[in-house]
mmCIF file of N, CA and C in Angstrom:
data_model
loop_
_atom_site.group_PDB
_atom_site.id
_atom_site.type_symbol
_atom_site.label_atom_id
_atom_site.label_comp_id
_atom_site.label_asym_id
_atom_site.label_seq_id
_atom_site.Cartn_x
_atom_site.Cartn_y
_atom_site.Cartn_z
ATOM 1 N N PHE S 1 7.460 202.870 -159.434
ATOM 2 C CA PHE S 1 8.721 203.323 -158.897
ATOM 3 C C PHE S 1 9.460 204.143 -159.937
ATOM 4 N N PHE S 2 9.981 205.242 -159.454
ATOM 5 C CA PHE S 2 10.790 206.077 -160.330
ATOM 6 C C PHE S 2 12.217 206.101 -159.814
ATOM 7 N N PHE S 3 13.146 205.924 -160.688
ATOM 8 C CA PHE S 3 14.563 205.998 -160.332
ATOM 9 C C PHE S 3 15.171 207.185 -161.041
ATOM 10 N N PHE S 4 15.834 208.000 -160.250
ATOM 11 C CA PHE S 4 16.514 209.155 -160.836
ATOM 12 C C PHE S 4 18.002 208.864 -160.900
ATOM 13 N N GLN S 5 18.552 209.121 -162.050
ATOM 14 C CA GLN S 5 19.979 208.913 -162.215
ATOM 15 C C GLN S 5 20.645 210.274 -162.277
ATOM 16 N N ALA S 6 21.763 210.395 -161.544
ATOM 17 C CA ALA S 6 22.473 211.669 -161.553
ATOM 18 C C ALA S 6 23.052 211.912 -162.939
ATOM 19 N N GLU S 7 22.910 213.162 -163.382
ATOM 20 C CA GLU S 7 23.470 213.509 -164.681
ATOM 21 C C GLU S 7 24.960 213.757 -164.541
ATOM 22 N N ASP S 8 25.647 213.691 -165.643
ATOM 23 C CA ASP S 8 27.081 213.960 -165.627
ATOM 24 C C ASP S 8 27.344 215.362 -165.103
ATOM 25 N N GLY S 9 28.333 215.488 -164.241
ATOM 26 C CA GLY S 9 28.706 216.803 -163.732
ATOM 27 C C GLY S 9 28.011 217.197 -162.447
ATOM 28 N N ILE S 10 26.997 216.449 -162.037
ATOM 29 C CA ILE S 10 26.290 216.803 -160.815
ATOM 30 C C ILE S 10 27.084 216.371 -159.590
ATOM 31 N N ARG S 11 27.670 215.211 -159.679
ATOM 32 C CA ARG S 11 28.448 214.726 -158.544
ATOM 33 C C ARG S 11 29.733 215.535 -158.416
ATOM 34 N N ASP S 12 30.156 215.735 -157.175
ATOM 35 C CA ASP S 12 31.416 216.440 -156.936
ATOM 36 C C ASP S 12 32.576 215.532 -157.277
ATOM 37 N N PHE S 13 33.577 216.104 -157.894
ATOM 38 C CA PHE S 13 34.794 215.363 -158.210
ATOM 39 C C PHE S 13 35.790 215.640 -157.090
ATOM 40 N N CYS S 14 36.239 214.612 -156.433
ATOM 41 C CA CYS S 14 37.123 214.770 -155.280
ATOM 42 C C CYS S 14 38.413 214.003 -155.522
ATOM 43 N N LEU S 15 39.504 214.749 -155.582
ATOM 44 C CA LEU S 15 40.802 214.093 -155.721
ATOM 45 C C LEU S 15 41.265 213.599 -154.363
ATOM 46 N N SER S 16 41.954 212.495 -154.372
ATOM 47 C CA SER S 16 42.554 212.010 -153.139
ATOM 48 C C SER S 16 43.688 212.945 -152.758
ATOM 49 N N ARG S 17 43.710 213.374 -151.500
ATOM 50 C CA ARG S 17 44.750 214.300 -151.060
ATOM 51 C C ARG S 17 46.068 213.576 -150.838
ATOM 52 N N GLY S 18 46.031 212.314 -150.564
ATOM 53 C CA GLY S 18 47.246 211.528 -150.422
ATOM 54 C C GLY S 18 48.081 211.926 -149.217
ATOM 55 N N LEU S 19 49.149 211.204 -148.991
ATOM 56 C CA LEU S 19 50.004 211.462 -147.845
ATOM 57 C C LEU S 19 50.878 212.694 -148.044
ATOM 58 N N GLY S 20 51.105 213.092 -149.274
ATOM 59 C CA GLY S 20 51.933 214.267 -149.538
ATOM 60 C C GLY S 20 51.372 215.515 -148.893
ATOM 61 N N ASP S 21 50.043 215.679 -148.941
ATOM 62 C CA ASP S 21 49.410 216.855 -148.338
ATOM 63 C C ASP S 21 49.528 216.829 -146.819
ATOM 64 N N VAL S 22 49.396 215.654 -146.238
ATOM 65 C CA VAL S 22 49.536 215.519 -144.789
ATOM 66 C C VAL S 22 50.945 215.903 -144.375
ATOM 67 N N TYR S 23 51.927 215.418 -145.122
ATOM 68 C CA TYR S 23 53.319 215.719 -144.825
ATOM 69 C C TYR S 23 53.574 217.224 -144.934
ATOM 70 N N LYS S 24 53.015 217.860 -145.968
ATOM 71 C CA LYS S 24 53.196 219.308 -146.148
ATOM 72 C C LYS S 24 52.609 220.084 -144.975
ATOM 73 N N ARG S 25 51.429 219.666 -144.513
ATOM 74 C CA ARG S 25 50.808 220.352 -143.377
ATOM 75 C C ARG S 25 51.660 220.201 -142.130
ATOM 76 N N GLN S 26 52.220 219.013 -141.911
ATOM 77 C CA GLN S 26 53.072 218.807 -140.743
ATOM 78 C C GLN S 26 54.352 219.624 -140.865
ATOM 79 N N GLU S 27 54.879 219.726 -142.073
ATOM 80 C CA GLU S 27 56.067 220.537 -142.312
ATOM 81 C C GLU S 27 55.766 222.000 -141.990
ATOM 82 N N ASN S 28 54.597 222.476 -142.405
ATOM 83 C CA ASN S 28 54.202 223.860 -142.117
ATOM 84 C C ASN S 28 54.030 224.093 -140.619
ATOM 85 N N LEU S 29 53.486 223.101 -139.908
ATOM 86 C CA LEU S 29 53.324 223.232 -138.459
ATOM 87 C C LEU S 29 54.674 223.320 -137.755
ATOM 88 N N VAL S 30 55.624 222.514 -138.196
ATOM 89 C CA VAL S 30 56.953 222.548 -137.585
ATOM 90 C C VAL S 30 57.625 223.895 -137.862
ATOM 91 N N GLU S 31 57.458 224.413 -139.075
ATOM 92 C CA GLU S 31 58.015 225.734 -139.404
ATOM 93 C C GLU S 31 57.382 226.820 -138.534
ATOM 94 N N ALA S 32 56.064 226.763 -138.349
ATOM 95 C CA ALA S 32 55.377 227.738 -137.506
ATOM 96 C C ALA S 32 55.837 227.623 -136.057
ATOM 97 N N PHE S 33 56.002 226.390 -135.578
ATOM 98 C CA PHE S 33 56.477 226.171 -134.217
ATOM 99 C C PHE S 33 57.892 226.712 -134.052
ATOM 100 N N ASN S 34 58.726 226.520 -135.062
ATOM 101 C CA ASN S 34 60.081 227.051 -135.055
ATOM 102 C C ASN S 34 60.061 228.575 -134.890
ATOM 103 N N LEU S 35 59.196 229.246 -135.641
ATOM 104 C CA LEU S 35 59.076 230.706 -135.524
ATOM 105 C C LEU S 35 58.624 231.121 -134.128
ATOM 106 N N LYS S 36 57.625 230.420 -133.601
ATOM 107 C CA LYS S 36 57.105 230.740 -132.268
ATOM 108 C C LYS S 36 58.183 230.585 -131.199
ATOM 109 N N VAL S 37 58.912 229.478 -131.250
ATOM 110 C CA VAL S 37 59.950 229.225 -130.252
ATOM 111 C C VAL S 37 61.034 230.294 -130.330
ATOM 112 N N ASN S 38 61.495 230.576 -131.536
ATOM 113 C CA ASN S 38 62.551 231.574 -131.683
ATOM 114 C C ASN S 38 62.091 232.972 -131.283
ATOM 115 N N ASN S 39 60.840 233.332 -131.606
ATOM 116 C CA ASN S 39 60.301 234.632 -131.182
ATOM 117 C C ASN S 39 60.181 234.712 -129.667
ATOM 118 N N GLU S 40 59.762 233.629 -129.043
ATOM 119 C CA GLU S 40 59.625 233.609 -127.582
ATOM 120 C C GLU S 40 60.989 233.788 -126.917
ATOM 121 N N ILE S 41 61.992 233.101 -127.412
ATOM 122 C CA ILE S 41 63.336 233.216 -126.832
ATOM 123 C C ILE S 41 63.881 234.633 -127.012
ATOM 124 N N LYS S 42 63.684 235.217 -128.193
ATOM 125 C CA LYS S 42 64.139 236.598 -128.437
ATOM 126 C C LYS S 42 63.409 237.588 -127.528
ATOM 127 N N THR S 43 62.110 237.374 -127.342
ATOM 128 C CA THR S 43 61.326 238.253 -126.475
ATOM 129 C C THR S 43 61.837 238.187 -125.047
ATOM 130 N N ARG S 44 62.101 236.984 -124.564
ATOM 131 C CA ARG S 44 62.634 236.834 -123.208
ATOM 132 C C ARG S 44 63.986 237.524 -123.066
ATOM 133 N N GLN S 45 64.835 237.378 -124.072
ATOM 134 C CA GLN S 45 66.141 238.032 -124.030
ATOM 135 C C GLN S 45 65.995 239.546 -124.003
ATOM 136 N N ASN S 46 65.040 240.071 -124.785
ATOM 137 C CA ASN S 46 64.781 241.523 -124.785
ATOM 138 C C ASN S 46 64.323 242.001 -123.415
ATOM 139 N N VAL S 47 63.422 241.256 -122.798
ATOM 140 C CA VAL S 47 62.917 241.630 -121.474
ATOM 141 C C VAL S 47 64.057 241.647 -120.460
ATOM 142 N N LEU S 48 64.874 240.611 -120.471
ATOM 143 C CA LEU S 48 65.998 240.545 -119.534
ATOM 144 C C LEU S 48 66.978 241.694 -119.768
ATOM 145 N N GLN S 49 67.153 242.079 -121.026
ATOM 146 C CA GLN S 49 68.056 243.185 -121.343
ATOM 147 C C GLN S 49 67.465 244.521 -120.893
ATOM 148 N N VAL S 50 66.179 244.716 -121.108
ATOM 149 C CA VAL S 50 65.530 245.978 -120.724
ATOM 150 C C VAL S 50 65.567 246.174 -119.208
ATOM 151 N N TYR S 51 65.281 245.123 -118.469
ATOM 152 C CA TYR S 51 65.268 245.233 -117.011
ATOM 153 C C TYR S 51 66.657 245.071 -116.397
ATOM 154 N N ASP S 52 67.637 244.758 -117.219
ATOM 155 C CA ASP S 52 69.049 244.749 -116.840
ATOM 156 C C ASP S 52 69.320 244.095 -115.487
ATOM 157 N N GLY S 53 68.872 242.872 -115.354
ATOM 158 C CA GLY S 53 69.173 242.117 -114.139
ATOM 159 C C GLY S 53 68.267 242.411 -112.954
ATOM 160 N N ALA S 54 67.370 243.385 -113.077
ATOM 161 C CA ALA S 54 66.474 243.730 -111.965
ATOM 162 C C ALA S 54 65.162 242.977 -112.073
ATOM 163 N N ILE S 55 65.215 241.805 -112.676
ATOM 164 C CA ILE S 55 63.995 241.023 -112.897
ATOM 165 C C ILE S 55 64.212 239.614 -112.348
ATOM 166 N N LEU S 56 63.175 239.080 -111.777
ATOM 167 C CA LEU S 56 63.222 237.690 -111.325
ATOM 168 C C LEU S 56 62.747 236.791 -112.463
ATOM 169 N N LEU S 57 63.331 235.630 -112.571
ATOM 170 C CA LEU S 57 62.925 234.659 -113.569
ATOM 171 C C LEU S 57 62.417 233.431 -112.830
ATOM 172 N N GLU S 58 61.129 233.109 -113.033
ATOM 173 C CA GLU S 58 60.491 232.007 -112.301
ATOM 174 C C GLU S 58 59.785 231.077 -113.275
ATOM 175 N N GLN S 59 59.580 229.831 -112.829
ATOM 176 C CA GLN S 59 58.760 228.911 -113.604
ATOM 177 C C GLN S 59 57.297 229.151 -113.253
ATOM 178 N N TYR S 60 56.402 228.825 -114.177
ATOM 179 C CA TYR S 60 54.968 228.962 -113.926
ATOM 180 C C TYR S 60 54.612 228.264 -112.619
ATOM 181 N N PRO S 61 53.663 228.821 -111.883
ATOM 182 C CA PRO S 61 53.225 228.161 -110.642
ATOM 183 C C PRO S 61 52.762 226.728 -110.872
ATOM 184 N N ASN S 62 52.067 226.470 -111.973
ATOM 185 C CA ASN S 62 51.623 225.117 -112.296
ATOM 186 C C ASN S 62 51.787 224.909 -113.801
ATOM 187 N N PRO S 63 52.955 224.440 -114.245
ATOM 188 C CA PRO S 63 53.220 224.327 -115.682
ATOM 189 C C PRO S 63 52.393 223.260 -116.397
ATOM 190 N N ASN S 64 51.720 222.385 -115.665
ATOM 191 C CA ASN S 64 50.948 221.325 -116.298
ATOM 192 C C ASN S 64 49.523 221.731 -116.654
ATOM 193 N N VAL S 65 49.062 222.860 -116.148
ATOM 194 C CA VAL S 65 47.717 223.331 -116.454
ATOM 195 C C VAL S 65 47.721 223.908 -117.859
ATOM 196 N N ARG S 66 46.697 223.580 -118.634
ATOM 197 C CA ARG S 66 46.659 224.031 -120.023
ATOM 198 C C ARG S 66 46.702 225.551 -120.103
ATOM 199 N N TYR S 67 45.842 226.209 -119.381
ATOM 200 C CA TYR S 67 45.866 227.660 -119.282
ATOM 201 C C TYR S 67 45.832 227.999 -117.804
ATOM 202 N N ASP S 68 46.730 228.838 -117.377
ATOM 203 C CA ASP S 68 46.774 229.229 -115.975
ATOM 204 C C ASP S 68 45.858 230.400 -115.669
ATOM 205 N N ASN S 69 44.987 230.730 -116.604
ATOM 206 C CA ASN S 69 44.118 231.888 -116.467
ATOM 207 C C ASN S 69 44.918 233.178 -116.329
ATOM 208 N N GLN S 70 46.141 233.168 -116.835
ATOM 209 C CA GLN S 70 46.947 234.376 -116.855
ATOM 210 C C GLN S 70 46.632 235.090 -118.160
ATOM 211 N N VAL S 71 45.935 236.199 -118.045
ATOM 212 C CA VAL S 71 45.523 236.953 -119.220
ATOM 213 C C VAL S 71 46.246 238.289 -119.199
ATOM 214 N N CYS S 72 46.760 238.682 -120.343
ATOM 215 C CA CYS S 72 47.479 239.947 -120.462
ATOM 216 C C CYS S 72 46.526 241.109 -120.168
ATOM 217 N N SER S 73 46.947 242.015 -119.302
ATOM 218 C CA SER S 73 46.109 243.168 -118.959
ATOM 219 C C SER S 73 46.037 244.171 -120.102
ATOM 220 N N ILE S 74 46.904 244.045 -121.104
ATOM 221 C CA ILE S 74 46.925 244.984 -122.227
ATOM 222 C C ILE S 74 46.137 244.452 -123.421
ATOM 223 N N CYS S 75 46.508 243.254 -123.918
ATOM 224 C CA CYS S 75 45.870 242.736 -125.135
ATOM 225 C C CYS S 75 44.819 241.657 -124.862
ATOM 226 N N LYS S 76 44.666 241.261 -123.613
ATOM 227 C CA LYS S 76 43.662 240.276 -123.180
ATOM 228 C C LYS S 76 43.883 238.878 -123.747
ATOM 229 N N SER S 77 45.091 238.569 -124.190
ATOM 230 C CA SER S 77 45.427 237.238 -124.690
ATOM 231 C C SER S 77 45.888 236.359 -123.545
ATOM 232 N N TYR S 78 45.686 235.043 -123.702
ATOM 233 C CA TYR S 78 46.263 234.115 -122.736
ATOM 234 C C TYR S 78 47.776 234.155 -122.886
ATOM 235 N N THR S 79 48.457 234.079 -121.785
ATOM 236 C CA THR S 79 49.920 234.137 -121.803
ATOM 237 C C THR S 79 50.450 232.726 -121.586
ATOM 238 N N TYR S 80 50.412 231.919 -122.633
ATOM 239 C CA TYR S 80 50.734 230.506 -122.508
ATOM 240 C C TYR S 80 52.213 230.260 -122.218
ATOM 241 N N ALA S 81 53.114 230.862 -122.965
ATOM 242 C CA ALA S 81 54.540 230.547 -122.838
ATOM 243 C C ALA S 81 55.221 231.323 -121.718
ATOM 244 N N SER S 82 54.868 232.598 -121.570
ATOM 245 C CA SER S 82 55.490 233.409 -120.519
ATOM 246 C C SER S 82 54.661 234.670 -120.278
ATOM 247 N N TYR S 83 54.835 235.250 -119.107
ATOM 248 C CA TYR S 83 54.183 236.521 -118.817
ATOM 249 C C TYR S 83 54.994 237.290 -117.787
ATOM 250 N N LEU S 84 54.797 238.588 -117.786
ATOM 251 C CA LEU S 84 55.426 239.470 -116.807
ATOM 252 C C LEU S 84 54.413 239.804 -115.725
ATOM 253 N N LYS S 85 54.896 239.953 -114.513
ATOM 254 C CA LYS S 85 54.015 240.337 -113.408
ATOM 255 C C LYS S 85 54.732 241.402 -112.588
ATOM 256 N N CYS S 86 54.071 242.544 -112.409
ATOM 257 C CA CYS S 86 54.614 243.620 -111.588
ATOM 258 C C CYS S 86 54.413 243.238 -110.120
ATOM 259 N N ASP S 87 55.480 243.283 -109.357
ATOM 260 C CA ASP S 87 55.392 242.900 -107.953
ATOM 261 C C ASP S 87 54.736 243.973 -107.086
ATOM 262 N N ASN S 88 54.596 245.207 -107.624
ATOM 263 C CA ASN S 88 53.935 246.275 -106.868
ATOM 264 C C ASN S 88 52.424 246.274 -107.066
ATOM 265 N N CYS S 89 51.995 246.416 -108.320
ATOM 266 C CA CYS S 89 50.551 246.541 -108.578
ATOM 267 C C CYS S 89 49.900 245.236 -109.019
ATOM 268 N N ARG S 90 50.683 244.179 -109.182
ATOM 269 C CA ARG S 90 50.210 242.842 -109.555
ATOM 270 C C ARG S 90 49.676 242.753 -110.984
ATOM 271 N N ALA S 91 49.953 243.751 -111.829
ATOM 272 C CA ALA S 91 49.535 243.688 -113.231
ATOM 273 C C ALA S 91 50.284 242.562 -113.920
ATOM 274 N N LYS S 92 49.591 241.902 -114.867
ATOM 275 C CA LYS S 92 50.189 240.801 -115.626
ATOM 276 C C LYS S 92 50.072 241.118 -117.101
ATOM 277 N N GLY S 93 51.085 240.729 -117.849
ATOM 278 C CA GLY S 93 51.030 240.993 -119.280
ATOM 279 C C GLY S 93 51.987 240.139 -120.070
ATOM 280 N N CYS S 94 51.748 240.105 -121.365
ATOM 281 C CA CYS S 94 52.629 239.383 -122.275
ATOM 282 C C CYS S 94 54.030 239.958 -122.189
ATOM 283 N N ALA S 95 55.004 239.106 -122.336
ATOM 284 C CA ALA S 95 56.392 239.568 -122.319
ATOM 285 C C ALA S 95 56.680 240.496 -123.496
ATOM 286 N N GLN S 96 55.907 240.406 -124.567
ATOM 287 C CA GLN S 96 56.111 241.262 -125.730
ATOM 288 C C GLN S 96 55.874 242.737 -125.416
ATOM 289 N N HIS S 97 55.040 243.022 -124.406
ATOM 290 C CA HIS S 97 54.724 244.415 -124.084
ATOM 291 C C HIS S 97 55.823 245.081 -123.263
ATOM 292 N N ILE S 98 56.650 244.317 -122.626
ATOM 293 C CA ILE S 98 57.759 244.742 -121.775
ATOM 294 C C ILE S 98 57.286 245.620 -120.624
ATOM 295 N N SER S 99 56.647 246.745 -120.890
ATOM 296 C CA SER S 99 56.119 247.588 -119.816
ATOM 297 C C SER S 99 54.639 247.260 -119.651
ATOM 298 N N ILE S 100 54.255 246.682 -118.508
ATOM 299 C CA ILE S 100 52.890 246.175 -118.354
ATOM 300 C C ILE S 100 52.015 247.028 -117.454
ATOM 301 N N CYS S 101 52.618 248.032 -116.815
ATOM 302 C CA CYS S 101 51.819 248.858 -115.906
ATOM 303 C C CYS S 101 52.369 250.290 -115.877
ATOM 304 N N GLY S 102 51.677 251.139 -115.161
ATOM 305 C CA GLY S 102 52.084 252.533 -115.086
ATOM 306 C C GLY S 102 52.962 252.870 -113.899
ATOM 307 N N CYS S 103 53.220 251.911 -113.038
ATOM 308 C CA CYS S 103 54.020 252.232 -111.847
ATOM 309 C C CYS S 103 55.518 252.169 -112.124
ATOM 310 N N PHE S 104 55.905 251.656 -113.284
ATOM 311 C CA PHE S 104 57.305 251.587 -113.711
ATOM 312 C C PHE S 104 58.213 251.041 -112.620
ATOM 313 N N SER S 105 57.742 250.015 -111.988
ATOM 314 C CA SER S 105 58.501 249.387 -110.909
ATOM 315 C C SER S 105 59.611 248.517 -111.482
ATOM 316 N N PRO S 106 60.777 248.576 -110.882
ATOM 317 C CA PRO S 106 61.824 247.663 -111.328
ATOM 318 C C PRO S 106 61.607 246.251 -110.777
ATOM 319 N N ASN S 107 60.615 246.081 -109.927
ATOM 320 C CA ASN S 107 60.328 244.772 -109.327
ATOM 321 C C ASN S 107 59.337 244.012 -110.195
ATOM 322 N N VAL S 108 59.867 243.329 -111.185
ATOM 323 C CA VAL S 108 59.046 242.594 -112.135
ATOM 324 C C VAL S 108 59.547 241.155 -112.184
ATOM 325 N N THR S 109 58.614 240.230 -112.332
ATOM 326 C CA THR S 109 58.965 238.818 -112.447
ATOM 327 C C THR S 109 58.542 238.318 -113.820
ATOM 328 N N LEU S 110 59.425 237.595 -114.470
ATOM 329 C CA LEU S 110 59.112 236.950 -115.744
ATOM 330 C C LEU S 110 58.842 235.481 -115.444
ATOM 331 N N TYR S 111 57.597 235.065 -115.636
ATOM 332 C CA TYR S 111 57.218 233.671 -115.429
ATOM 333 C C TYR S 111 57.274 232.943 -116.768
ATOM 334 N N CYS S 112 57.919 231.792 -116.797
ATOM 335 C CA CYS S 112 58.068 231.004 -118.020
ATOM 336 C C CYS S 112 57.526 229.601 -117.792
ATOM 337 N N ARG S 113 56.708 229.144 -118.711
ATOM 338 C CA ARG S 113 56.166 227.783 -118.621
ATOM 339 C C ARG S 113 57.275 226.770 -118.863
ATOM 340 N N PHE S 114 58.099 227.011 -119.865
ATOM 341 C CA PHE S 114 59.213 226.134 -120.191
ATOM 342 C C PHE S 114 60.478 226.963 -120.308
ATOM 343 N N THR S 115 61.594 226.361 -119.989
ATOM 344 C CA THR S 115 62.870 227.046 -120.177
ATOM 345 C C THR S 115 63.157 227.131 -121.679
ATOM 346 N N ASP S 116 64.070 228.021 -122.036
ATOM 347 C CA ASP S 116 64.469 228.127 -123.436
ATOM 348 C C ASP S 116 64.995 226.783 -123.931
ATOM 349 N N GLN S 117 65.785 226.134 -123.114
ATOM 350 C CA GLN S 117 66.367 224.847 -123.479
ATOM 351 C C GLN S 117 65.280 223.799 -123.738
ATOM 352 N N LYS S 118 64.259 223.777 -122.903
ATOM 353 C CA LYS S 118 63.177 222.795 -123.061
ATOM 354 C C LYS S 118 62.405 223.064 -124.359
ATOM 355 N N MET S 119 62.154 224.328 -124.668
ATOM 356 C CA MET S 119 61.450 224.645 -125.915
ATOM 357 C C MET S 119 62.280 224.224 -127.127
ATOM 358 N N LEU S 120 63.595 224.435 -127.069
ATOM 359 C CA LEU S 120 64.463 224.011 -128.166
ATOM 360 C C LEU S 120 64.490 222.491 -128.296
ATOM 361 N N GLU S 121 64.401 221.775 -127.169
ATOM 362 C CA GLU S 121 64.317 220.315 -127.211
ATOM 363 C C GLU S 121 63.023 219.860 -127.876
ATOM 364 N N PHE S 122 61.892 220.515 -127.560
ATOM 365 C CA PHE S 122 60.617 220.197 -128.203
ATOM 366 C C PHE S 122 60.732 220.399 -129.716
ATOM 367 N N LEU S 123 61.326 221.519 -130.101
ATOM 368 C CA LEU S 123 61.480 221.840 -131.519
ATOM 369 C C LEU S 123 62.366 220.808 -132.213
ATOM 370 N N ASP S 124 63.463 220.453 -131.581
ATOM 371 C CA ASP S 124 64.376 219.458 -132.152
ATOM 372 C C ASP S 124 63.670 218.121 -132.334
ATOM 373 N N LYS S 125 62.881 217.723 -131.357
ATOM 374 C CA LYS S 125 62.141 216.461 -131.438
ATOM 375 C C LYS S 125 61.134 216.497 -132.588
ATOM 376 N N ALA S 126 60.431 217.608 -132.749
ATOM 377 C CA ALA S 126 59.457 217.736 -133.838
ATOM 378 C C ALA S 126 60.159 217.676 -135.191
ATOM 379 N N GLN S 127 61.321 218.309 -135.313
ATOM 380 C CA GLN S 127 62.065 218.281 -136.572
ATOM 381 C C GLN S 127 62.581 216.881 -136.883
ATOM 382 N N LYS S 128 63.019 216.137 -135.862
ATOM 383 C CA LYS S 128 63.487 214.762 -136.072
ATOM 384 C C LYS S 128 62.350 213.860 -136.538
ATOM 385 N N ILE S 129 61.192 214.008 -135.928
ATOM 386 C CA ILE S 129 60.027 213.204 -136.327
ATOM 387 C C ILE S 129 59.670 213.504 -137.777
ATOM 388 N N LEU S 130 59.714 214.782 -138.145
ATOM 389 C CA LEU S 130 59.389 215.180 -139.513
ATOM 390 C C LEU S 130 60.385 214.579 -140.506
ATOM 391 N N LYS S 131 61.662 214.548 -140.158
ATOM 392 C CA LYS S 131 62.681 213.990 -141.040
ATOM 393 C C LYS S 131 62.537 212.478 -141.216
ATOM 394 N N GLU S 132 62.025 211.800 -140.189
ATOM 395 C CA GLU S 132 61.860 210.348 -140.241
ATOM 396 C C GLU S 132 60.658 209.921 -141.085
ATOM 397 N N MET S 133 59.793 210.863 -141.383
ATOM 398 C CA MET S 133 58.604 210.524 -142.178
ATOM 399 C C MET S 133 59.014 210.263 -143.619
ATOM 400 N N PRO S 134 58.263 209.402 -144.314
ATOM 401 C CA PRO S 134 58.610 209.082 -145.716
ATOM 402 C C PRO S 134 58.447 210.272 -146.635
#
C-alpha cells in the first residue's frame, strides 16, 4: 500500500465568508431593487406625460403569472413590470421606448403588474427586513 500525502500549498485555502458577506449581498440587492423601482416609476410618469392623458392605465391581465409572455417588439425583452400596447396595431413594448409602433396612435394602454404604491410598499418591506438584520 502506498499513501500519498498532500504537500504544503497544494490544498486550496478557503476563508470563511461569514455572515458579513451575506448581509452585504442582501444590502446590494435592496439597493438594486430601489433603483429598479424608482426607474420604473419615473418611466411610467414620463409615458403618462408624453401621452398627456390620452393613455389608458390598466393592471396586467393576470398579475400572478411569472411571465405573461409579453415581449417587447423592439428589444425582445420580457416586460415584467409594465408594457405599452397600441390599441390600433396591437404592438407591445417596454414603457422605456415610449413610441412602440409606426402608426403613432394616441390610443395606447399602459399595463402595469403592480401599482407604484405597491412597488414602494415592497421596497419599504425589503428595507425594513434589512435593517432588522444583525
